[in-house]
Amino acid sequence: MPFLSHRPKLRQALILGAKLAFVVGAFYFVFQHISVRDVRRVLATAQPGWLALAAGLFALSKWLSARRLNYFFRAISVPLSEGENLRLYWLGMYYNLFLPGGIGGDGYKVYLLRQRFPGKTTALVRALLLDRVSGVLALGVLAGVLLAFVPAVPLPWRGLVLAGVPVGVAASYWASGRFFPEFQPLFGRAGWLGLGVQGAQVLCAWAILAGTGTTSQVIDYLVVFLVSSVVAVLPLTVGGIGAREVTFVLGAQVLHLDAAVSVTVSLTFYLITAAVALPGVVFSFKAGKPS
């Protein structure tokens, strides 16, 4: 029936519409708390050298992330060269940010690789899922460690969160053996690479702060940045835009930060993400097209 044949496209359109509505609502909320003029004022102080460093650190984090994913691919006998994997990774970044209404970056990776490695669809999905989970684990570890140095958080809570870090790592190791046994031998290597990925992104956020001349409560801003990175993973929006900004505004209220600086950091990080992902368009011309 013609109606049924159009249902997948209708579903994609509805999902994209919901995400765009979320973005609009998020920015409405954000600019109820700060003015565009305040953000423009902070942006006017940004120093290009620091922003270039931030972009370089973000690109480094994506390179490390691609290497981590390739370890997972090799564990399921999907042997890609580092160059092939990097091109595929950048293509996925491009699709995630610039073609949000379609199949998405991870889905496109599965689509392309299953043509080359038949029968590996389930294993590929599991590899990509675990790659995301390991990234969130690294975010949690870094956020827990940095939170211990935020004076606005009561000392008992800081100690509790810090003590929870090794417990969370141990639980993750158990869960990986229980649900992803084929990848458990990679737990340590993937974990260190995950910390490298998120550490480079934390340094990226620090460089943005330095570029705006922000020298106080830097760790507080970085903790909010890490929390916003977890929120951005949720499929609520397009490339995390909107969700990060709301998190930064709420975090600024809780930790008594400058909301204009917070939102400026978030928007600048998104623009850097888009600029680094844009070269992926070159690889889209060489990739097969989904039916």
Tab-separated table of C-alpha atoms in Angstrom, residues 3-276:
chain	number	residue	atom	x	y	z
A	3	PHE	CA	0.644	4.817	2.593
A	4	LEU	CA	2.676	2.079	4.262
A	5	SER	CA	5.586	2.589	1.878
A	6	HIS	CA	5.805	6.212	2.962
A	7	ARG	CA	5.642	5.457	6.693
A	8	PRO	CA	9.433	5.226	7.243
A	9	LYS	CA	9.935	8.626	5.619
A	10	LEU	CA	7.013	10.046	7.605
A	11	ARG	CA	8.549	8.689	10.808
A	12	GLN	CA	11.913	10.267	9.979
A	13	ALA	CA	10.218	13.582	9.241
A	14	LEU	CA	8.306	13.467	12.535
A	15	ILE	CA	11.469	12.641	14.502
A	16	LEU	CA	13.377	15.468	12.832
A	17	GLY	CA	10.459	17.839	13.456
A	18	ALA	CA	10.403	16.868	17.135
A	19	LYS	CA	14.157	17.432	17.428
A	20	LEU	CA	13.941	20.840	15.765
A	21	ALA	CA	11.034	21.764	18.043
A	22	PHE	CA	13.198	20.772	21.012
A	23	VAL	CA	16.039	22.981	19.731
A	24	VAL	CA	13.683	25.961	19.330
A	25	GLY	CA	12.223	25.400	22.800
A	26	ALA	CA	15.690	24.992	24.288
A	27	PHE	CA	16.954	28.266	22.886
A	28	TYR	CA	13.777	30.027	23.954
A	29	PHE	CA	14.499	28.803	27.491
A	30	VAL	CA	18.168	29.829	27.253
A	31	PHE	CA	17.484	33.348	26.067
A	32	GLN	CA	14.900	33.849	28.772
A	33	HIS	CA	17.845	33.745	31.158
A	34	ILE	CA	20.497	35.618	29.187
A	35	SER	CA	20.496	38.152	26.372
A	36	VAL	CA	22.009	37.815	22.920
A	37	ARG	CA	23.931	40.997	23.693
A	38	ASP	CA	25.680	39.314	26.637
A	39	VAL	CA	26.752	36.370	24.478
A	40	ARG	CA	27.949	38.743	21.768
A	41	ARG	CA	29.960	40.641	24.360
A	42	VAL	CA	31.755	37.490	25.489
A	43	LEU	CA	32.349	36.346	21.895
A	44	ALA	CA	33.899	39.727	21.073
A	45	THR	CA	36.664	39.011	23.607
A	46	ALA	CA	37.516	35.602	22.133
A	47	GLN	CA	41.128	35.294	20.973
A	48	PRO	CA	41.621	33.420	17.664
A	49	GLY	CA	44.779	31.661	18.823
A	50	TRP	CA	42.989	29.987	21.725
A	51	LEU	CA	40.071	29.022	19.485
A	52	ALA	CA	42.483	27.465	16.966
A	53	LEU	CA	44.027	25.451	19.806
A	54	ALA	CA	40.537	24.363	20.888
A	55	ALA	CA	39.761	23.193	17.344
A	56	GLY	CA	43.026	21.245	17.215
A	57	LEU	CA	42.285	19.559	20.551
A	58	PHE	CA	38.803	18.610	19.389
A	59	ALA	CA	40.189	17.125	16.168
A	60	LEU	CA	42.678	15.148	18.293
A	61	SER	CA	39.809	13.790	20.388
A	62	LYS	CA	38.026	12.585	17.239
A	63	TRP	CA	41.200	10.894	15.979
A	64	LEU	CA	41.536	9.044	19.290
A	65	SER	CA	37.857	8.137	19.183
A	66	ALA	CA	38.236	6.693	15.689
A	67	ARG	CA	41.164	4.557	16.857
A	68	ARG	CA	39.095	3.221	19.760
A	69	LEU	CA	36.263	2.278	17.402
A	70	ASN	CA	38.695	0.479	15.108
A	71	TYR	CA	39.794	-1.742	18.005
A	72	PHE	CA	36.167	-2.794	18.413
A	73	PHE	CA	35.856	-3.440	14.673
A	74	ARG	CA	38.937	-5.656	14.677
A	75	ALA	CA	37.569	-7.629	17.638
A	76	ILE	CA	34.665	-8.744	15.417
A	77	SER	CA	36.900	-9.492	12.407
A	78	VAL	CA	36.157	-6.287	10.511
A	79	PRO	CA	39.729	-5.370	9.495
A	80	LEU	CA	39.875	-1.752	8.392
A	81	SER	CA	43.102	0.143	7.887
A	82	GLU	CA	43.507	3.214	10.080
A	83	GLY	CA	43.005	5.398	7.001
A	84	GLU	CA	39.791	3.632	5.963
A	85	ASN	CA	38.436	3.765	9.491
A	86	LEU	CA	39.283	7.452	9.883
A	87	ARG	CA	37.515	8.331	6.633
A	88	LEU	CA	34.464	6.331	7.714
A	89	TYR	CA	34.496	8.012	11.119
A	90	TRP	CA	34.630	11.504	9.615
A	91	LEU	CA	31.826	10.574	7.231
A	92	GLY	CA	29.721	9.551	10.231
A	93	MET	CA	30.443	12.876	11.948
A	94	TYR	CA	29.333	14.728	8.838
A	95	TYR	CA	26.075	12.786	8.567
A	96	ASN	CA	25.303	13.264	12.267
A	97	LEU	CA	25.585	17.040	12.061
A	98	PHE	CA	24.597	18.010	8.551
A	99	LEU	CA	22.081	15.327	7.510
A	100	PRO	CA	20.174	14.742	10.745
A	101	GLY	CA	16.937	13.701	9.076
A	102	GLY	CA	18.429	10.620	7.457
A	103	ILE	CA	20.010	7.445	8.666
A	104	GLY	CA	22.532	9.062	11.028
A	105	GLY	CA	26.273	8.594	11.319
A	106	ASP	CA	26.323	5.265	13.166
A	107	GLY	CA	23.559	3.826	10.991
A	108	TYR	CA	25.439	4.818	7.880
A	109	LYS	CA	28.587	3.092	9.118
A	110	VAL	CA	26.597	-0.115	9.621
A	111	TYR	CA	25.027	0.254	6.176
A	112	LEU	CA	28.366	0.613	4.413
A	113	LEU	CA	30.265	-2.019	6.395
A	114	ARG	CA	27.636	-4.740	6.156
A	115	GLN	CA	27.916	-4.540	2.366
A	116	ARG	CA	31.588	-5.311	2.663
A	117	PHE	CA	31.292	-7.752	5.572
A	118	PRO	CA	28.014	-9.692	5.125
A	119	GLY	CA	26.560	-11.291	8.238
A	120	LYS	CA	28.198	-8.777	10.565
A	121	THR	CA	25.247	-6.425	11.084
A	122	THR	CA	24.505	-7.420	14.689
A	123	ALA	CA	28.188	-7.418	15.636
A	124	LEU	CA	28.647	-3.961	14.071
A	125	VAL	CA	25.691	-2.557	15.987
A	126	ARG	CA	27.094	-3.996	19.217
A	127	ALA	CA	30.532	-2.516	18.500
A	128	LEU	CA	29.088	0.938	17.854
A	129	LEU	CA	26.872	0.721	20.939
A	130	LEU	CA	29.775	-0.253	23.172
A	131	ASP	CA	31.859	2.542	21.655
A	132	ARG	CA	29.206	5.015	22.786
A	133	VAL	CA	28.920	3.417	26.226
A	134	SER	CA	32.691	3.526	26.777
A	135	GLY	CA	32.618	7.232	25.926
A	136	VAL	CA	29.901	7.906	28.499
A	137	LEU	CA	31.879	5.921	31.095
A	138	ALA	CA	34.926	8.123	30.481
A	139	LEU	CA	32.737	11.215	30.843
A	140	GLY	CA	31.464	9.937	34.173
A	141	VAL	CA	34.968	9.199	35.461
A	142	LEU	CA	36.300	12.648	34.544
A	143	ALA	CA	33.199	14.424	35.859
A	144	GLY	CA	33.480	12.539	39.164
A	145	VAL	CA	37.147	13.424	39.573
A	146	LEU	CA	36.702	17.107	38.683
A	147	LEU	CA	33.608	17.423	40.881
A	148	ALA	CA	35.820	16.695	43.886
A	149	PHE	CA	37.454	20.105	43.304
A	150	VAL	CA	34.252	22.180	43.026
A	151	PRO	CA	33.868	24.188	46.274
A	152	ALA	CA	30.137	24.822	45.701
A	153	VAL	CA	29.428	21.103	46.149
A	154	PRO	CA	29.302	20.020	49.831
A	155	LEU	CA	32.379	18.041	50.873
A	156	PRO	CA	30.507	14.826	51.773
A	157	TRP	CA	28.921	14.733	48.332
A	158	ARG	CA	32.260	15.300	46.657
A	159	GLY	CA	33.784	12.417	48.590
A	160	LEU	CA	30.828	10.172	47.778
A	161	VAL	CA	31.039	10.910	44.046
A	162	LEU	CA	34.809	10.399	44.008
A	163	ALA	CA	34.448	7.084	45.840
A	164	GLY	CA	31.835	6.057	43.302
A	165	VAL	CA	34.282	6.344	40.401
A	166	PRO	CA	36.140	3.040	40.988
A	167	VAL	CA	32.821	1.354	41.834
A	168	GLY	CA	31.401	2.524	38.511
A	169	VAL	CA	34.470	1.311	36.623
A	170	ALA	CA	34.278	-2.101	38.309
A	171	ALA	CA	30.556	-2.375	37.529
A	172	SER	CA	31.254	-1.451	33.911
A	173	TYR	CA	33.909	-4.135	33.669
A	174	TRP	CA	31.452	-6.717	34.988
A	175	ALA	CA	28.730	-5.510	32.604
A	176	SER	CA	31.079	-5.676	29.626
A	177	GLY	CA	31.865	-9.308	30.431
A	178	ARG	CA	28.186	-10.095	30.953
A	179	PHE	CA	26.717	-8.370	27.895
A	180	PHE	CA	29.684	-7.811	25.538
A	181	PRO	CA	32.045	-10.751	26.224
A	182	GLU	CA	33.689	-10.535	22.810
A	183	PHE	CA	34.926	-7.029	23.644
A	184	GLN	CA	35.939	-7.485	27.291
A	185	PRO	CA	39.660	-8.046	26.498
A	186	LEU	CA	39.630	-4.493	25.104
A	187	PHE	CA	38.167	-2.955	28.267
A	188	GLY	CA	41.445	-1.467	29.533
A	189	ARG	CA	42.672	-0.201	26.176
A	190	ALA	CA	39.266	1.238	25.237
A	191	GLY	CA	38.991	2.818	28.683
A	192	TRP	CA	42.304	4.638	28.413
A	193	LEU	CA	41.485	5.802	24.902
A	194	GLY	CA	38.085	6.972	26.160
A	195	LEU	CA	39.785	9.036	28.855
A	196	GLY	CA	42.090	10.443	26.179
A	197	VAL	CA	39.098	11.376	24.012
A	198	GLN	CA	37.198	13.112	26.775
A	199	GLY	CA	40.366	14.610	28.254
A	200	ALA	CA	41.156	16.255	24.914
A	201	GLN	CA	37.616	17.639	24.785
A	202	VAL	CA	37.911	18.976	28.328
A	203	LEU	CA	41.112	20.732	27.250
A	204	CYS	CA	39.209	22.027	24.237
A	205	ALA	CA	36.604	23.575	26.567
A	206	TRP	CA	39.415	24.964	28.743
A	207	ALA	CA	40.995	26.602	25.664
A	208	ILE	CA	37.645	28.205	24.798
A	209	LEU	CA	37.383	29.546	28.340
A	210	ALA	CA	40.950	30.857	28.164
A	211	GLY	CA	40.142	32.473	24.843
A	212	THR	CA	37.312	34.444	26.453
A	213	GLY	CA	39.566	35.539	29.313
A	214	THR	CA	37.742	33.412	31.908
A	215	THR	CA	40.123	32.580	34.763
A	216	SER	CA	37.823	31.952	37.743
A	217	GLN	CA	35.751	28.825	38.506
A	218	VAL	CA	37.317	27.084	35.503
A	219	ILE	CA	36.866	23.598	36.983
A	220	ASP	CA	33.200	24.380	37.663
A	221	TYR	CA	32.682	25.257	34.000
A	222	LEU	CA	34.469	22.067	32.942
A	223	VAL	CA	32.242	19.906	35.166
A	224	VAL	CA	29.154	21.467	33.562
A	225	PHE	CA	30.740	20.863	30.162
A	226	LEU	CA	31.151	17.152	30.955
A	227	VAL	CA	27.555	16.887	32.161
A	228	SER	CA	26.385	18.638	28.994
A	229	SER	CA	28.355	16.114	26.936
A	230	VAL	CA	26.401	13.272	28.546
A	231	VAL	CA	23.103	15.074	27.846
A	232	ALA	CA	24.175	15.703	24.240
A	233	VAL	CA	24.486	11.933	23.685
A	234	LEU	CA	20.722	11.569	24.190
A	235	PRO	CA	18.796	11.572	20.880
A	236	LEU	CA	16.826	14.695	21.776
A	237	THR	CA	18.286	17.150	19.326
A	238	VAL	CA	20.542	17.645	16.289
A	239	GLY	CA	24.220	17.254	17.169
A	240	GLY	CA	23.556	18.177	20.804
A	241	ILE	CA	22.659	21.787	19.920
A	242	GLY	CA	20.150	23.170	22.396
A	243	ALA	CA	20.582	20.389	24.933
A	244	ARG	CA	24.117	21.556	25.785
A	245	GLU	CA	22.999	25.169	26.139
A	246	VAL	CA	20.132	24.304	28.497
A	247	THR	CA	22.524	22.211	30.603
A	248	PHE	CA	25.000	25.085	30.768
A	249	VAL	CA	22.314	27.551	31.849
A	250	LEU	CA	21.050	25.212	34.580
A	251	GLY	CA	24.614	24.430	35.640
A	252	ALA	CA	25.412	28.140	35.818
A	253	GLN	CA	22.460	28.640	38.163
A	254	VAL	CA	23.492	25.761	40.459
A	255	LEU	CA	27.214	26.642	40.585
A	256	HIS	CA	26.805	30.437	40.363
A	257	LEU	CA	28.626	30.801	37.049
A	258	ASP	CA	28.362	33.512	34.413
A	259	ALA	CA	25.500	32.262	32.203
A	260	ALA	CA	26.708	34.275	29.199
A	261	VAL	CA	30.165	32.681	29.396
A	262	SER	CA	28.569	29.253	29.834
A	263	VAL	CA	26.393	29.567	26.728
A	264	THR	CA	29.267	31.074	24.745
A	265	VAL	CA	31.427	28.039	25.573
A	266	SER	CA	28.627	25.720	24.494
A	267	LEU	CA	27.911	27.507	21.208
A	268	THR	CA	31.610	27.814	20.374
A	269	PHE	CA	32.117	24.117	21.034
A	270	TYR	CA	29.253	23.315	18.656
A	271	LEU	CA	30.728	25.546	15.938
A	272	ILE	CA	34.121	23.852	16.369
A	273	THR	CA	32.406	20.455	16.139
A	274	ALA	CA	30.704	21.500	12.903
A	275	ALA	CA	33.918	22.924	11.427
A	276	VAL	CA	35.876	19.736	12.212
